[in-house]
């Protein structure tokens, strides 16, 4: 068992089913050199009933609920990384995370929602690998009224 798999186990986390897109014109990840670009992961992909999968932040969801969705999506993204790389220990750096938050126009805490994903990557990979650049965007809507979608770029070997 690798270091990251062991850390996930110690945290009591199991990887869910990875994102595998059923399409000929796109994929869940593309590697160019040492960078792996991971497609957007949205709440409708989650197999858990422990997070809210539909709704807007500031209306149906609280910041805490949005944070939980972003965290669950980051775990799903780890499963996708595992699927494409074969071993999470191949991740050398979480380079960039983009979080899109489906929110009311007056909602202003997108960053606190996307912290759910950032915090998980930081906890799993540690300071040097898990610290990343990030954008948190408020959007007027996402597919199937998902509350959050994340995408990422990872340096890998």
PDB file of C-alpha atoms in Angstrom:
ATOM      1  CA  UNK A   1       0.000   0.000   0.000  1.00  0.00           C
ATOM      2  CA  UNK A   2       1.351   3.442  -0.945  1.00  0.00           C
ATOM      3  CA  UNK A   3       1.716   6.401   1.377  1.00  0.00           C
ATOM      4  CA  UNK A   4      -1.401   8.176   0.100  1.00  0.00           C
ATOM      5  CA  UNK A   5      -3.541   5.017   0.231  1.00  0.00           C
ATOM      6  CA  UNK A   6      -2.348   4.482   3.796  1.00  0.00           C
ATOM      7  CA  UNK A   7      -3.138   8.099   4.718  1.00  0.00           C
ATOM      8  CA  UNK A   8      -6.655   7.768   3.262  1.00  0.00           C
ATOM      9  CA  UNK A   9      -7.164   4.602   5.300  1.00  0.00           C
ATOM     10  CA  UNK A  10      -5.972   6.342   8.467  1.00  0.00           C
ATOM     11  CA  UNK A  11      -8.431   9.154   7.749  1.00  0.00           C
ATOM     12  CA  UNK A  12     -11.230   6.586   7.442  1.00  0.00           C
ATOM     13  CA  UNK A  13     -11.774   7.434   3.765  1.00  0.00           C
ATOM     14  CA  UNK A  14     -12.426   4.986   0.938  1.00  0.00           C
ATOM     15  CA  UNK A  15     -12.192   6.015  -2.687  1.00  0.00           C
ATOM     16  CA  UNK A  16     -15.526   5.981  -4.528  1.00  0.00           C
ATOM     17  CA  UNK A  17     -15.997   4.959  -8.154  1.00  0.00           C
ATOM     18  CA  UNK A  18     -13.825   7.137 -10.424  1.00  0.00           C
ATOM     19  CA  UNK A  19     -15.296   9.452 -13.047  1.00  0.00           C
ATOM     20  CA  UNK A  20     -15.328   7.680 -16.400  1.00  0.00           C
ATOM     21  CA  UNK A  21     -17.092   9.767 -19.040  1.00  0.00           C
ATOM     22  CA  UNK A  22     -19.317   7.795 -21.432  1.00  0.00           C
ATOM     23  CA  UNK A  23     -18.372   9.866 -24.460  1.00  0.00           C
ATOM     24  CA  UNK A  24     -16.125   9.602 -27.501  1.00  0.00           C
ATOM     25  CA  UNK A  25     -15.361  13.326 -27.532  1.00  0.00           C
ATOM     26  CA  UNK A  26     -14.101  13.843 -23.970  1.00  0.00           C
ATOM     27  CA  UNK A  27     -12.415  12.049 -21.091  1.00  0.00           C
ATOM     28  CA  UNK A  28     -12.124  12.452 -17.349  1.00  0.00           C
ATOM     29  CA  UNK A  29      -8.421  13.334 -17.537  1.00  0.00           C
ATOM     30  CA  UNK A  30      -5.751  14.221 -20.083  1.00  0.00           C
ATOM     31  CA  UNK A  31      -2.035  14.035 -19.396  1.00  0.00           C
ATOM     32  CA  UNK A  32       0.360  16.363 -21.223  1.00  0.00           C
ATOM     33  CA  UNK A  33       3.913  15.759 -20.111  1.00  0.00           C
ATOM     34  CA  UNK A  34       3.993  15.937 -16.335  1.00  0.00           C
ATOM     35  CA  UNK A  35       0.597  17.662 -16.012  1.00  0.00           C
ATOM     36  CA  UNK A  36      -2.699  15.830 -15.599  1.00  0.00           C
ATOM     37  CA  UNK A  37      -5.777  17.948 -16.360  1.00  0.00           C
ATOM     38  CA  UNK A  38      -8.842  16.503 -14.618  1.00  0.00           C
ATOM     39  CA  UNK A  39     -12.340  17.206 -15.927  1.00  0.00           C
ATOM     40  CA  UNK A  40     -15.037  18.811 -13.843  1.00  0.00           C
ATOM     41  CA  UNK A  41     -16.503  16.659 -11.093  1.00  0.00           C
ATOM     42  CA  UNK A  42     -20.049  17.568 -10.112  1.00  0.00           C
ATOM     43  CA  UNK A  43     -22.408  16.443  -7.396  1.00  0.00           C
ATOM     44  CA  UNK A  44     -24.630  14.323  -9.649  1.00  0.00           C
ATOM     45  CA  UNK A  45     -21.652  11.944  -9.892  1.00  0.00           C
ATOM     46  CA  UNK A  46     -21.558  11.275  -6.153  1.00  0.00           C
ATOM     47  CA  UNK A  47     -22.789   7.880  -4.978  1.00  0.00           C
ATOM     48  CA  UNK A  48     -23.367   9.071  -1.421  1.00  0.00           C
ATOM     49  CA  UNK A  49     -26.559  10.310   0.199  1.00  0.00           C
ATOM     50  CA  UNK A  50     -24.639  12.216   2.867  1.00  0.00           C
ATOM     51  CA  UNK A  51     -24.406  15.428   0.808  1.00  0.00           C
ATOM     52  CA  UNK A  52     -26.974  17.562  -0.992  1.00  0.00           C
ATOM     53  CA  UNK A  53     -26.665  17.032  -4.748  1.00  0.00           C
ATOM     54  CA  UNK A  54     -29.029  19.747  -6.018  1.00  0.00           C
ATOM     55  CA  UNK A  55     -29.654  23.374  -5.200  1.00  0.00           C
ATOM     56  CA  UNK A  56     -28.142  26.806  -4.896  1.00  0.00           C
ATOM     57  CA  UNK A  57     -25.891  28.103  -2.172  1.00  0.00           C
ATOM     58  CA  UNK A  58     -27.675  30.818  -0.256  1.00  0.00           C
ATOM     59  CA  UNK A  59     -31.084  29.281  -0.940  1.00  0.00           C
ATOM     60  CA  UNK A  60     -31.264  25.478  -0.475  1.00  0.00           C
ATOM     61  CA  UNK A  61     -27.720  24.973   0.818  1.00  0.00           C
ATOM     62  CA  UNK A  62     -25.673  26.517   3.595  1.00  0.00           C
ATOM     63  CA  UNK A  63     -21.941  27.157   3.377  1.00  0.00           C
ATOM     64  CA  UNK A  64     -21.385  24.051   5.527  1.00  0.00           C
ATOM     65  CA  UNK A  65     -23.435  21.883   3.172  1.00  0.00           C
ATOM     66  CA  UNK A  66     -21.568  23.280   0.156  1.00  0.00           C
ATOM     67  CA  UNK A  67     -18.261  22.613   1.908  1.00  0.00           C
ATOM     68  CA  UNK A  68     -19.322  18.963   2.406  1.00  0.00           C
ATOM     69  CA  UNK A  69     -20.193  18.655  -1.303  1.00  0.00           C
ATOM     70  CA  UNK A  70     -16.814  20.111  -2.356  1.00  0.00           C
ATOM     71  CA  UNK A  71     -15.017  17.730   0.010  1.00  0.00           C
ATOM     72  CA  UNK A  72     -16.917  14.724  -1.395  1.00  0.00           C
ATOM     73  CA  UNK A  73     -16.069  15.866  -4.929  1.00  0.00           C
ATOM     74  CA  UNK A  74     -12.369  16.081  -4.035  1.00  0.00           C
ATOM     75  CA  UNK A  75     -12.518  12.476  -2.804  1.00  0.00           C
ATOM     76  CA  UNK A  76     -14.185  11.509  -6.100  1.00  0.00           C
ATOM     77  CA  UNK A  77     -11.406  13.343  -7.950  1.00  0.00           C
ATOM     78  CA  UNK A  78      -8.817  11.328  -6.002  1.00  0.00           C
ATOM     79  CA  UNK A  79     -10.530   8.168  -7.288  1.00  0.00           C
ATOM     80  CA  UNK A  80     -10.272   9.527 -10.836  1.00  0.00           C
ATOM     81  CA  UNK A  81      -6.588  10.287 -10.295  1.00  0.00           C
ATOM     82  CA  UNK A  82      -6.061   6.756  -8.995  1.00  0.00           C
ATOM     83  CA  UNK A  83      -7.846   5.380 -12.066  1.00  0.00           C
ATOM     84  CA  UNK A  84      -5.662   7.331 -14.503  1.00  0.00           C
ATOM     85  CA  UNK A  85      -2.339   7.058 -12.654  1.00  0.00           C
ATOM     86  CA  UNK A  86      -2.630   3.645 -11.000  1.00  0.00           C
ATOM     87  CA  UNK A  87      -1.061   5.054  -7.830  1.00  0.00           C
ATOM     88  CA  UNK A  88      -1.828   8.296  -5.980  1.00  0.00           C
ATOM     89  CA  UNK A  89       1.817   8.453  -4.882  1.00  0.00           C
ATOM     90  CA  UNK A  90       2.571   9.561  -8.462  1.00  0.00           C
ATOM     91  CA  UNK A  91       1.006  12.956  -7.668  1.00  0.00           C
ATOM     92  CA  UNK A  92       3.873  15.416  -7.171  1.00  0.00           C
ATOM     93  CA  UNK A  93       1.761  18.540  -6.666  1.00  0.00           C
ATOM     94  CA  UNK A  94      -1.806  19.713  -6.667  1.00  0.00           C
ATOM     95  CA  UNK A  95      -1.172  22.606  -9.053  1.00  0.00           C
ATOM     96  CA  UNK A  96      -4.540  24.306  -9.556  1.00  0.00           C
ATOM     97  CA  UNK A  97      -8.103  23.812  -8.391  1.00  0.00           C
ATOM     98  CA  UNK A  98     -11.099  25.595  -9.903  1.00  0.00           C
ATOM     99  CA  UNK A  99     -14.328  25.521  -7.929  1.00  0.00           C
ATOM    100  CA  UNK A 100     -17.631  26.599  -9.441  1.00  0.00           C
ATOM    101  CA  UNK A 101     -20.380  27.321  -6.927  1.00  0.00           C
ATOM    102  CA  UNK A 102     -24.016  27.466  -8.043  1.00  0.00           C
ATOM    103  CA  UNK A 103     -25.202  30.374  -5.923  1.00  0.00           C
ATOM    104  CA  UNK A 104     -27.631  33.226  -5.631  1.00  0.00           C
ATOM    105  CA  UNK A 105     -26.211  36.530  -6.951  1.00  0.00           C
ATOM    106  CA  UNK A 106     -25.900  37.953  -3.423  1.00  0.00           C
ATOM    107  CA  UNK A 107     -23.980  34.915  -2.093  1.00  0.00           C
ATOM    108  CA  UNK A 108     -20.382  35.946  -1.328  1.00  0.00           C
ATOM    109  CA  UNK A 109     -18.764  32.944   0.357  1.00  0.00           C
ATOM    110  CA  UNK A 110     -17.744  30.834  -2.638  1.00  0.00           C
ATOM    111  CA  UNK A 111     -14.235  30.544  -1.204  1.00  0.00           C
ATOM    112  CA  UNK A 112     -15.535  28.934   1.997  1.00  0.00           C
ATOM    113  CA  UNK A 113     -17.458  26.344  -0.021  1.00  0.00           C
ATOM    114  CA  UNK A 114     -14.468  25.416  -2.220  1.00  0.00           C
ATOM    115  CA  UNK A 115     -12.340  25.113   0.934  1.00  0.00           C
ATOM    116  CA  UNK A 116     -13.967  21.677   1.283  1.00  0.00           C
ATOM    117  CA  UNK A 117     -11.950  20.438  -1.689  1.00  0.00           C
ATOM    118  CA  UNK A 118      -8.790  22.403  -0.879  1.00  0.00           C
ATOM    119  CA  UNK A 119      -8.779  21.169   2.710  1.00  0.00           C
ATOM    120  CA  UNK A 120      -9.108  17.519   1.634  1.00  0.00           C
ATOM    121  CA  UNK A 121      -6.243  17.744  -0.869  1.00  0.00           C
ATOM    122  CA  UNK A 122      -4.082  19.473   1.750  1.00  0.00           C
ATOM    123  CA  UNK A 123      -4.905  16.848   4.408  1.00  0.00           C
ATOM    124  CA  UNK A 124      -4.287  13.922   2.046  1.00  0.00           C
ATOM    125  CA  UNK A 125      -1.131  15.144   0.301  1.00  0.00           C
ATOM    126  CA  UNK A 126       0.375  17.362   3.008  1.00  0.00           C
ATOM    127  CA  UNK A 127       1.910  20.842   2.887  1.00  0.00           C
ATOM    128  CA  UNK A 128       4.243  20.747  -0.097  1.00  0.00           C
ATOM    129  CA  UNK A 129       2.175  18.593  -2.453  1.00  0.00           C
ATOM    130  CA  UNK A 130      -1.302  19.604  -1.328  1.00  0.00           C
ATOM    131  CA  UNK A 131      -0.911  23.402  -1.288  1.00  0.00           C
ATOM    132  CA  UNK A 132      -2.235  24.735  -4.610  1.00  0.00           C
ATOM    133  CA  UNK A 133      -3.358  27.737  -6.626  1.00  0.00           C
ATOM    134  CA  UNK A 134      -7.144  28.114  -6.737  1.00  0.00           C
ATOM    135  CA  UNK A 135     -10.057  29.995  -8.200  1.00  0.00           C
ATOM    136  CA  UNK A 136     -13.536  30.062  -6.630  1.00  0.00           C
ATOM    137  CA  UNK A 137     -16.279  31.191  -8.974  1.00  0.00           C
ATOM    138  CA  UNK A 138     -19.924  31.910  -8.410  1.00  0.00           C
ATOM    139  CA  UNK A 139     -22.101  30.737 -11.299  1.00  0.00           C
ATOM    140  CA  UNK A 140     -25.790  31.180 -12.056  1.00  0.00           C
ATOM    141  CA  UNK A 141     -26.296  27.483 -12.717  1.00  0.00           C
ATOM    142  CA  UNK A 142     -24.707  24.075 -13.181  1.00  0.00           C
ATOM    143  CA  UNK A 143     -25.954  20.905 -14.924  1.00  0.00           C
ATOM    144  CA  UNK A 144     -28.821  19.254 -13.000  1.00  0.00           C
ATOM    145  CA  UNK A 145     -28.792  22.118 -10.470  1.00  0.00           C
ATOM    146  CA  UNK A 146     -25.601  20.795  -8.897  1.00  0.00           C
ATOM    147  CA  UNK A 147     -24.404  23.036  -6.070  1.00  0.00           C
ATOM    148  CA  UNK A 148     -20.663  22.650  -6.773  1.00  0.00           C
ATOM    149  CA  UNK A 149     -18.320  21.455  -9.508  1.00  0.00           C
ATOM    150  CA  UNK A 150     -14.526  21.242  -9.267  1.00  0.00           C
ATOM    151  CA  UNK A 151     -11.757  20.659 -11.780  1.00  0.00           C
ATOM    152  CA  UNK A 152      -8.043  20.339 -11.224  1.00  0.00           C
ATOM    153  CA  UNK A 153      -4.521  20.261 -12.595  1.00  0.00           C
ATOM    154  CA  UNK A 154      -1.936  17.941 -11.039  1.00  0.00           C
ATOM    155  CA  UNK A 155       1.812  17.529 -11.540  1.00  0.00           C
ATOM    156  CA  UNK A 156       2.556  13.817 -11.833  1.00  0.00           C
ATOM    157  CA  UNK A 157       5.438  11.513 -12.597  1.00  0.00           C
TER     158      UNK A 157
END
